[in-house]
Amino acid sequence: MTTETTFLKVDNISLRFGGTQALTSVSFDVYPGEILAIIGPNGAGKTSVLNCLNGFYRPYQGQIIFDRKDLTRLPPHRIAQMGVARTFQNIALYTGLSTLDNLMAARNIHMRANFLQCLIYWGPAHHEDIAHRVQVEEIIDFLEIEHIRKAIVGSLPYGLRKRVELGRALALEPRLLLLDEPMTGMNQEEKEDMARFILDIHEREHMTILLIEHDMGLVMDIADRAVVLDFGAKIADGSPQEIRADPAVINAYLGEAN
Amino acid sequence: MTVLRPAGEFDTSYAEDMATIRRKWQWVLLFASIIALYMLPLYASQSMVALVNRICITIIAVQGLNLLTGYTGQISLGQAAFMTTGGYISALLVNELGWPFYFSMPAAALGAGVIGLIFGLPSLRVKGFYLVMSTLAAQFIIPWFTRNAFKDLLNGAQGLNVAVPVIFGLEINTPQRYLMLTLTALIITTIIAYNVSRSRLGRAFITVRDNDLAAEVLGVNLFRVKLQAFFLAAMFAGLAGALAAHQLRHINSETFNLTDSIILMGMLVIGGLGSNLGPFFGAIVVEMLIEIATILGPVFSDILPSTAYGAVQALRPLFFGTALMLFLIFEPRGLAYRWNLMKAAWRLRPFSH
């Protein structure tokens, strides 16, 4: 494919923490409407790539182009406003808020009520809250979390929290969704639910999804393409079938055959 | 905590679901209690009314601190300094420019808010203890400024005498009359604090408190939100300071000091951080304790004449310190949390779960 259809272009990014080289010249493209998996052993730099995409880390070299705009120097909240949402490996919800308010808080970037209108509340701020509540309720319906709508998320079990976090990312109405290990620590049933939600989102909204996952079987099932990282460098890139057959990938995961 | 509702009561719109007051009798009760408070001078003694005045002013300052510390999670020990700022601004506007108090007090709130913005600037870079240190700076810089800068205007360490507020030719010079003023101010600030907490602004505040990294990645401009919180907190403090200055008819650099900042924080902890009821509970309980200490002081010194002078002085911090310690150990979420538990238990009666 040509660069014209590339949705997200990660071009030669390198990241360093003190003396540790976290990422070395990583490049890959994401095409609109696909599910791309980033896989690799622990410490390979998968989450670092996501953090660079978010603007949370600054690569010292390279460029990230999202929908023809350069993200590399933008602050995190600007990147989110451009339509990049994510979930976290270790759940990072707003623990003191209810499920509903977690999602409403994410709608913040679409809300326009100004400081003064918030102080007065009656009028614009109130109407806006109701309008956004409708959209948030749709996500709650979709993720089947109606029963915990008003529960404080700090008290929810792990699997539900993961789901609320996905809901919070969806509430941003992103164009690119970054999922950092959405299925770790879940049982088989919860994993299947989550996979179903991810595929549903993908099919309903044609959303582009970038996914980090360790469960290879699952990656093979739902990803269109995969990028393999090892020690901060990309070692393979292609369809799941190609990846599975790639000797470099087998080496990284299983060790040398000799 | 899911709100427990009586059986058979359902909402039919999101506006209804979001409403705070749902039943007609709740409105009636609310207005009846507000009117009862306004009528307080008719049935309470002067010292009682003075106490209520003091509590109202304190609640306003704690409400501001609650927005900053309770909702946004930015710990501040500079609240009393912003009260000083508000007091001086209002005093100067009334004395020098002859403004009426109903203009000078909002102006004092705004002015203190702007000063609060300046001392909120470090919050982008530092968190927790380090932020406490930088807000503590306000507590030293602002009183120093009032003592040493513009001596002909601010009158140095002696401070300023503040004129009695006058409205339509009526001098507000007794606690009874002043109550009308403090109650009105308290109602306004309560509505504002409540509106902030339920709007997108309040949600943004809480996201910064609960998980600032996630908030940033999900589109919250941390710097802006923290500054908004500092502005609001200082604004509330400025209004409280102006009210207190006009009541005392005097302000100097020591009217509100570091101890007041700490007591305001203690009130918030006792009342409950991040709850709109917290400031009410905290301010009332601590002001009552101080009142009890004042009453018990002479009794104490009668029993133990050797400690006569010290006992009166020592009882207040002793009471406050003990209360704070007990709350930190037994009810760290404050009285507001306990109140909610009690409400839930009442609605579930006679069952325990």
XYZ file of C-alpha atoms in Angstrom:
611
model
C 0.000 0.000 0.000
C 1.091 3.559 -0.596
C 1.603 6.174 2.082
C -1.589 7.948 0.991
C -3.728 5.284 2.611
C -1.527 4.996 5.703
C -3.512 6.100 8.734
C -0.705 6.058 11.237
C 2.919 6.035 10.239
C 5.555 5.299 12.849
C 8.762 6.299 11.178
C 12.107 5.264 12.580
C 11.470 6.181 16.232
C 14.109 5.614 18.895
C 13.686 6.063 22.618
C 16.258 6.016 25.398
C 16.002 6.069 29.200
C 19.381 7.113 30.540
C 21.711 4.404 29.275
C 18.969 1.986 28.306
C 17.949 1.878 24.704
C 14.211 1.167 24.858
C 13.390 1.455 21.163
C 15.768 1.368 18.209
C 14.573 2.682 14.855
C 11.109 1.187 14.997
C 8.979 1.788 11.911
C 5.603 0.440 10.948
C 2.436 1.559 9.234
C -1.152 1.180 10.296
C -3.833 1.219 7.610
C -7.331 2.555 8.194
C -9.811 0.080 9.577
C -7.410 -2.695 10.488
C -6.525 -4.459 13.724
C -2.780 -4.446 14.154
C -1.214 -6.458 16.958
C 2.133 -5.604 18.501
C 3.660 -8.688 20.039
C 6.987 -9.539 21.592
C 8.587 -10.923 24.742
C 8.485 -9.035 28.038
C 10.505 -5.840 27.945
C 10.546 -5.752 24.167
C 9.249 -2.176 24.129
C 5.624 -2.737 23.179
C 4.180 -0.412 25.782
C 6.923 2.128 25.051
C 5.664 2.332 21.473
C 2.160 3.048 22.753
C 3.487 5.638 25.155
C 5.277 7.361 22.279
C 2.058 7.364 20.268
C 0.311 9.020 23.209
C 2.966 11.669 23.568
C 3.693 10.345 26.998
C 7.278 9.542 26.008
C 9.238 11.637 23.554
C 11.330 9.661 21.080
C 14.676 11.390 20.499
C 14.604 10.397 16.871
C 11.954 9.681 14.299
C 8.441 10.838 13.557
C 4.893 9.706 14.191
C 2.398 10.803 11.554
C -1.274 10.334 12.358
C -3.735 11.175 9.608
C -1.133 13.416 7.923
C -0.367 15.317 11.100
C 2.855 15.050 13.064
C 2.188 13.855 16.612
C 5.769 13.680 17.756
C 5.956 16.989 19.594
C 2.357 17.343 20.740
C 1.395 17.111 24.442
C -0.683 14.026 25.422
C -3.988 15.848 25.803
C -3.731 17.335 22.305
C -3.127 13.874 20.858
C -6.206 12.567 22.665
C -8.238 15.440 21.227
C -7.097 14.417 17.738
C -8.775 11.061 18.257
C -6.272 8.686 19.852
C -7.616 6.810 22.886
C -6.073 4.004 24.866
C -6.433 1.553 27.709
C -3.643 0.693 30.092
C -1.852 -2.509 30.996
C -2.371 -1.854 34.701
C -5.866 -0.470 34.813
C -5.776 3.296 35.236
C -9.375 4.205 35.955
C -10.558 7.141 38.034
C -11.141 4.961 41.077
C -13.240 7.419 43.063
C -15.832 7.903 40.322
C -18.718 5.700 39.254
C -18.661 3.817 35.963
C -20.952 6.429 34.492
C -18.769 9.327 35.611
C -15.628 7.614 34.326
C -17.186 7.570 30.888
C -18.608 11.077 31.271
C -15.172 12.325 32.299
C -13.793 10.967 29.027
C -16.437 12.943 27.125
C -14.712 16.028 28.478
C -12.838 16.541 25.197
C -16.130 16.822 23.325
C -17.755 19.172 25.834
C -17.800 22.877 25.222
C -19.288 24.411 28.396
C -16.847 27.036 29.622
C -15.636 27.785 33.134
C -18.414 30.237 33.947
C -21.154 28.003 32.530
C -19.869 25.186 34.751
C -20.159 27.417 37.826
C -23.741 28.292 36.931
C -24.551 24.778 35.648
C -28.208 25.450 34.854
C -28.514 26.010 31.157
C -25.726 25.073 28.758
C -23.672 22.864 31.085
C -26.755 20.901 32.151
C -28.057 20.405 28.614
C -24.649 19.346 27.462
C -24.361 16.800 30.257
C -27.666 15.252 29.237
C -26.729 15.145 25.550
C -23.470 13.384 26.334
C -25.175 11.093 28.796
C -27.150 9.655 25.868
C -23.954 8.724 24.072
C -22.367 7.329 27.206
C -25.436 5.171 27.842
C -25.066 3.686 24.353
C -21.547 2.581 25.207
C -22.739 1.203 28.540
C -25.402 -0.808 26.695
C -22.907 -2.032 24.145
C -20.422 -3.230 26.779
C -23.154 -4.778 28.918
C -22.225 -2.864 32.054
C -25.651 -1.384 32.833
C -25.773 -3.081 36.213
C -22.635 -1.308 37.447
C -23.567 2.078 35.996
C -23.521 3.802 39.361
C -20.990 1.618 41.178
C -17.693 3.178 42.227
C -15.113 1.562 39.949
C -12.590 1.149 42.768
C -14.814 -1.584 44.184
C -15.393 -3.502 40.930
C -13.758 -6.846 40.099
C -10.840 -6.917 37.688
C -12.641 -8.153 34.588
C -15.334 -5.485 34.833
C -12.767 -2.780 35.430
C -11.025 -3.764 32.216
C -14.355 -3.430 30.477
C -15.051 -0.030 32.010
C -11.646 1.084 30.852
C -12.468 0.016 27.313
C -15.716 1.940 27.646
C -13.864 5.022 28.792
C -11.604 4.839 25.734
C -14.652 4.429 23.485
C -16.324 7.436 25.100
C -13.602 9.592 23.563
C -14.981 8.551 20.147
C -11.470 7.836 18.958
C -10.358 7.227 15.397
C -7.445 5.141 16.628
C -7.843 2.879 19.627
C -4.751 1.649 21.455
C -5.296 -1.375 23.684
C -2.466 -2.351 26.000
C -2.974 -6.013 26.932
C -6.771 -5.853 27.184
C -7.015 -9.523 28.153
C -4.257 -10.175 30.656
C -5.336 -11.717 33.917
C -8.729 -12.766 32.577
C -10.298 -16.183 32.458
C -11.294 -17.824 29.201
C -14.846 -16.553 29.297
C -13.851 -12.973 30.003
C -11.250 -13.149 27.252
C -13.842 -14.307 24.764
C -16.175 -11.491 25.826
C -13.411 -8.955 25.372
C -12.459 -10.378 21.973
C -16.097 -10.136 20.956
C -16.269 -6.503 22.044
C -13.080 -5.649 20.168
C -14.324 -7.295 16.976
C -17.725 -5.624 17.369
C -16.159 -2.211 17.747
C -14.029 -2.916 14.729
C -16.919 -3.975 12.563
C -19.473 -1.427 13.717
C -17.327 1.658 13.659
C -14.574 0.536 11.269
C -12.263 1.710 13.965
C -8.547 1.249 13.592
C -7.237 -0.718 16.545
C -3.690 -1.207 17.721
C -3.430 -4.010 20.207
C -0.734 -5.381 22.461
C -1.349 -8.955 23.530
C 0.529 -11.950 24.819
C -2.049 -14.579 24.027
C -0.793 -15.700 20.620
C -3.850 -17.767 19.815
C -6.027 -14.728 20.307
C -3.768 -12.483 18.249
C -3.873 -14.985 15.411
C -7.664 -15.022 15.616
C -8.508 -11.347 15.667
C -5.555 -9.383 14.241
C -5.260 -8.530 10.562
C -1.533 -7.966 10.849
C 1.128 -8.172 13.534
C 4.377 -6.365 14.310
C 6.942 -8.255 16.376
C 9.353 -6.398 18.645
C 12.364 -7.808 20.449
C 14.832 -5.809 22.533
C 13.360 -2.562 21.239
C 13.737 -3.386 17.567
C 11.224 -4.607 15.025
C 12.056 -8.110 13.890
C 9.026 -8.968 11.805
C 5.892 -7.467 10.297
C 3.146 -9.190 8.386
C 0.014 -11.310 8.505
C -0.377 -13.673 11.481
C 0.431 -16.654 9.257
C 3.656 -15.068 8.026
C 4.624 -14.149 11.575
C 4.066 -17.641 12.842
C 6.404 -19.047 10.225
C 9.094 -16.375 10.607
C 12.358 -17.892 11.952
C 13.330 -14.626 13.711
C 10.073 -14.675 15.654
C 10.502 -18.309 16.609
C 14.008 -17.458 17.823
C 12.827 -14.546 19.950
C 10.048 -16.528 21.567
C 11.561 -20.016 21.822
C 15.315 -19.495 21.630
C 17.773 -20.790 18.993
C 16.945 -24.170 17.569
C 20.510 -25.456 17.735
C -21.968 3.883 46.413
C -25.131 3.240 44.532
C -27.841 5.539 45.719
C -30.603 3.652 47.434
C -34.066 4.743 46.476
C -37.441 3.937 47.925
C -39.191 1.158 46.036
C -41.412 2.260 43.197
C -39.586 5.505 42.532
C -38.184 5.537 39.019
C -36.649 8.156 36.793
C -38.001 8.696 33.339
C -35.348 11.046 31.975
C -31.634 11.598 32.366
C -32.327 15.032 33.822
C -34.388 13.351 36.531
C -31.691 10.766 37.126
C -29.122 13.527 37.568
C -31.270 15.650 39.843
C -30.257 16.103 43.450
C -33.610 16.953 44.945
C -36.352 14.699 43.706
C -39.335 15.120 45.973
C -41.401 18.165 46.714
C -41.033 17.767 50.474
C -37.257 17.959 50.092
C -37.572 21.392 48.501
C -39.918 22.460 51.263
C -37.509 21.208 53.900
C -34.581 22.957 52.223
C -36.294 26.322 52.058
C -37.694 25.957 55.559
C -34.228 25.364 56.989
C -32.735 28.263 55.051
C -35.475 30.561 56.356
C -34.960 29.186 59.866
C -31.286 30.090 59.605
C -32.062 33.617 58.402
C -34.428 34.017 61.355
C -31.756 32.855 63.796
C -31.341 36.296 65.440
C -34.990 36.108 66.550
C -34.470 33.110 68.792
C -30.741 32.764 69.448
C -28.393 34.728 71.668
C -25.894 37.206 70.261
C -22.938 34.924 70.986
C -24.717 32.080 69.203
C -25.285 34.257 66.144
C -21.642 35.320 66.240
C -20.610 31.682 66.313
C -22.824 30.895 63.319
C -21.271 33.835 61.497
C -17.822 32.481 62.155
C -18.831 28.996 61.058
C -20.333 30.299 57.806
C -17.160 32.189 56.940
C -15.024 29.176 57.791
C -17.176 26.875 55.677
C -16.633 29.118 52.662
C -12.853 28.903 53.072
C -12.997 25.129 53.560
C -15.239 24.739 50.503
C -12.535 26.391 48.435
C -9.897 24.125 49.919
C -12.165 21.161 49.219
C -12.292 22.000 45.514
C -8.508 22.166 45.427
C -7.498 19.379 47.810
C -10.590 17.214 48.046
C -11.515 17.167 44.363
C -8.316 17.978 42.514
C -5.934 16.340 45.000
C -3.572 19.316 45.186
C -2.668 19.741 48.841
C -2.398 23.375 49.821
C -1.345 25.098 53.010
C -1.855 28.565 51.608
C -5.581 29.014 52.116
C -5.216 31.524 54.980
C -2.826 33.610 52.872
C -5.513 33.931 50.203
C -7.937 34.960 52.931
C -5.489 37.682 53.885
C -5.328 38.745 50.245
C -9.097 38.939 49.976
C -9.389 40.860 53.237
C -6.829 43.456 52.181
C -8.291 43.889 48.703
C -11.793 44.452 50.028
C -10.513 46.788 52.762
C -8.546 48.873 50.260
C -11.407 49.092 47.798
C -13.800 50.255 50.486
C -11.397 52.583 52.306
C -9.511 54.110 49.386
C -12.009 54.013 46.550
C -15.221 54.095 48.555
C -16.668 50.994 46.887
C -19.741 49.444 48.542
C -19.075 46.031 50.074
C -21.285 44.201 47.570
C -18.827 45.175 44.851
C -15.665 45.012 46.907
C -16.242 41.467 48.141
C -16.637 39.830 44.719
C -13.668 41.908 43.590
C -11.699 40.598 46.576
C -12.631 37.056 45.578
C -11.469 37.636 42.013
C -8.277 39.351 43.136
C -7.411 36.540 45.520
C -8.169 34.096 42.707
C -5.613 35.772 40.477
C -3.005 35.659 43.257
C -3.959 31.991 43.726
C -3.176 31.379 40.065
C 0.358 32.623 40.610
C 0.930 30.281 43.536
C -0.725 27.465 41.588
C 1.847 27.683 38.815
C 4.329 25.273 40.484
C 1.606 22.584 40.566
C 2.383 21.603 36.985
C 5.874 20.516 37.987
C 5.554 19.332 41.563
C 3.134 17.095 43.426
C 2.387 16.007 46.971
C 4.771 17.175 49.655
C 6.693 19.378 47.267
C 3.531 21.184 46.302
C 2.715 21.657 49.996
C 6.072 23.401 50.303
C 5.381 25.723 47.399
C 1.909 26.616 48.675
C 3.444 27.174 52.090
C 5.504 29.838 50.356
C 2.272 31.783 49.821
C 1.733 31.638 53.550
C 5.040 33.428 54.117
C 5.279 35.717 51.098
C 1.809 37.274 51.289
C 1.919 38.287 55.003
C 5.485 39.536 54.495
C 4.267 41.583 51.564
C 1.444 43.143 53.580
C 3.882 44.057 56.364
C 6.704 45.445 54.266
C 5.438 46.635 50.895
C 3.582 49.877 50.138
C 3.693 50.906 53.788
C 1.729 54.093 53.249
C -1.085 52.099 51.627
C -1.061 48.861 53.649
C 0.077 50.459 56.919
C 2.755 47.843 57.620
C 2.382 45.417 60.498
C -0.441 47.434 62.082
C -2.755 46.621 59.243
C -5.890 48.378 58.145
C -9.114 49.327 59.782
C -12.022 48.204 57.661
C -15.212 50.175 57.351
C -18.542 48.750 58.459
C -20.502 47.512 55.436
C -23.445 49.732 54.603
C -26.382 48.791 52.426
C -29.212 51.249 51.676
C -28.043 53.366 54.593
C -28.201 50.439 56.977
C -24.999 49.783 58.881
C -24.246 46.085 59.168
C -22.580 46.447 62.524
C -24.041 43.700 64.725
C -23.627 39.933 64.435
C -27.361 39.680 63.831
C -27.223 41.947 60.798
C -23.978 40.431 59.624
C -25.601 36.995 59.571
C -27.694 38.059 56.557
C -24.477 38.745 54.710
C -22.561 35.595 55.652
C -25.543 33.313 55.046
C -26.149 34.784 51.602
C -22.475 34.411 50.738
C -22.503 30.831 51.996
C -25.559 29.941 49.919
C -23.907 31.347 46.804
C -20.627 29.533 47.382
C -22.417 26.278 48.199
C -24.312 26.455 44.916
C -21.101 27.210 43.036
C -19.149 24.416 44.746
C -21.951 21.978 44.072
C -22.270 23.025 40.432
C -18.544 22.656 39.927
C -18.582 19.192 41.416
C -21.340 17.908 39.132
C -20.253 19.575 35.901
C -17.496 18.622 33.486
C -15.181 20.850 35.499
C -15.609 18.750 38.636
C -15.155 15.531 36.724
C -11.938 16.909 35.259
C -10.810 17.838 38.796
C -11.401 14.295 40.024
C -9.609 12.731 37.066
C -6.532 14.738 38.032
C -6.830 13.550 41.620
C -7.489 9.879 40.870
C -5.086 9.304 38.014
C -3.313 12.289 36.541
C -1.412 10.225 33.962
C -4.556 8.591 32.587
C -6.295 11.974 32.641
C -3.553 13.518 30.546
C -3.542 10.674 28.024
C -7.326 10.865 27.768
C -7.417 14.526 26.880
C -7.399 16.502 30.121
C -5.139 19.522 30.050
C -3.590 19.064 33.491
C -2.092 22.517 33.752
C -5.301 24.264 32.915
C -7.419 22.112 35.228
C -5.037 22.532 38.159
C -4.966 26.291 37.658
C -8.762 26.402 37.529
C -8.814 24.584 40.859
C -6.293 26.981 42.385
C -8.260 29.922 41.093
C -11.512 28.679 42.597
C -9.900 27.778 45.921
C -8.285 31.185 46.253
C -11.509 32.878 45.177
C -13.458 31.197 47.952
C -10.705 32.044 50.427
C -10.692 35.658 49.220
C -14.420 35.978 49.799
C -14.137 34.379 53.245
C -11.258 36.704 54.088
C -13.187 39.770 52.969
C -16.219 38.728 55.009
C -14.089 38.147 58.091
C -12.202 41.423 57.680
C -15.406 43.438 57.449
C -16.781 41.658 60.472
C -13.644 42.190 62.573
C -13.350 45.712 61.081
C -9.626 45.212 61.037
C -7.079 43.222 59.102
C -3.343 42.764 59.436
C -0.811 40.186 58.388
C -1.584 38.019 61.416
C -5.383 37.942 61.165
C -5.127 34.729 59.157
C -1.925 32.836 59.769
C -0.321 29.489 59.116
C -2.225 27.916 62.013
C -5.478 28.872 60.309
C -4.310 27.212 57.112
C -3.587 24.033 59.023
C -6.884 24.173 60.896
C -8.760 24.649 57.605
C -7.033 21.556 56.249
C -7.846 19.683 59.468
C -11.507 20.684 59.157
C -11.566 19.319 55.637
C -10.073 16.000 56.772
C -12.521 15.708 59.647
C -15.471 16.647 57.438
C -14.473 14.524 54.492
C -12.326 15.259 51.458
C -14.043 15.380 48.106
C -17.565 15.709 49.422
C -19.741 18.793 49.280
C -20.983 18.081 52.786
C -17.462 17.717 54.165
C -16.751 21.436 54.669
C -20.018 21.840 56.584
C -19.367 18.947 58.933
C -15.705 19.787 59.419
C -16.138 23.499 60.050
C -19.070 22.981 62.413
C -17.374 20.251 64.449
C -14.065 22.068 64.805
C -15.625 25.448 65.548
C -17.771 23.741 68.196
C -14.691 22.119 69.709
C -12.962 25.484 69.859
C -16.077 26.939 71.479
C -16.140 24.142 74.054
C -12.456 24.707 74.751
C -13.194 28.380 75.391
C -15.951 27.478 77.826
C -13.974 24.738 79.559
C -10.781 26.785 79.844
C -11.838 28.835 82.924
C -13.342 25.712 84.544
C -10.081 23.922 84.043
C -8.014 26.707 85.526
C -10.290 26.783 88.582
C -9.555 23.125 89.233
C -5.830 23.445 88.617
C -4.911 27.043 89.532
C -1.204 26.427 88.855
C -1.949 25.963 85.134
C -4.398 28.848 85.033
C -2.910 30.803 82.193
C -1.634 27.877 80.137
C -4.757 25.740 80.331
C -6.969 28.157 78.432
C -4.363 28.561 75.744
C -3.600 24.861 75.490
C -7.123 23.460 75.332
C -7.908 24.597 71.774
C -4.953 22.994 69.988
C -5.322 20.013 72.306
C -8.950 19.458 71.303
C -8.256 20.061 67.640
C -5.228 17.784 67.604
C -7.010 14.961 69.400
C -10.029 15.185 67.125
C -7.848 15.153 64.025
C -5.835 12.159 65.240
C -8.948 10.182 66.133
C -10.459 10.913 62.739
C -7.320 9.914 60.872
C -7.299 6.603 62.734
C -10.987 5.734 62.915
C -12.688 7.641 60.113
C -10.119 8.792 57.572
C -12.846 9.443 55.005
C -14.452 11.959 57.293
C -17.892 12.624 58.675
C -19.480 13.031 55.260
C -18.698 9.396 54.479
C -20.135 8.275 57.829
C -23.220 10.386 57.115
C -23.730 8.612 53.784
C -23.417 5.231 55.490
C -25.996 6.272 58.032
C -28.328 7.473 55.288
C -28.000 4.157 53.483
C -28.625 2.230 56.705
C -31.730 4.323 57.387
C -33.123 3.613 53.945
C -32.512 -0.101 54.311
C -33.971 -0.421 57.785
C -34.916 -2.828 59.291
C -32.409 -4.867 57.251
C -28.682 -4.452 57.662
C -27.741 -5.152 54.026
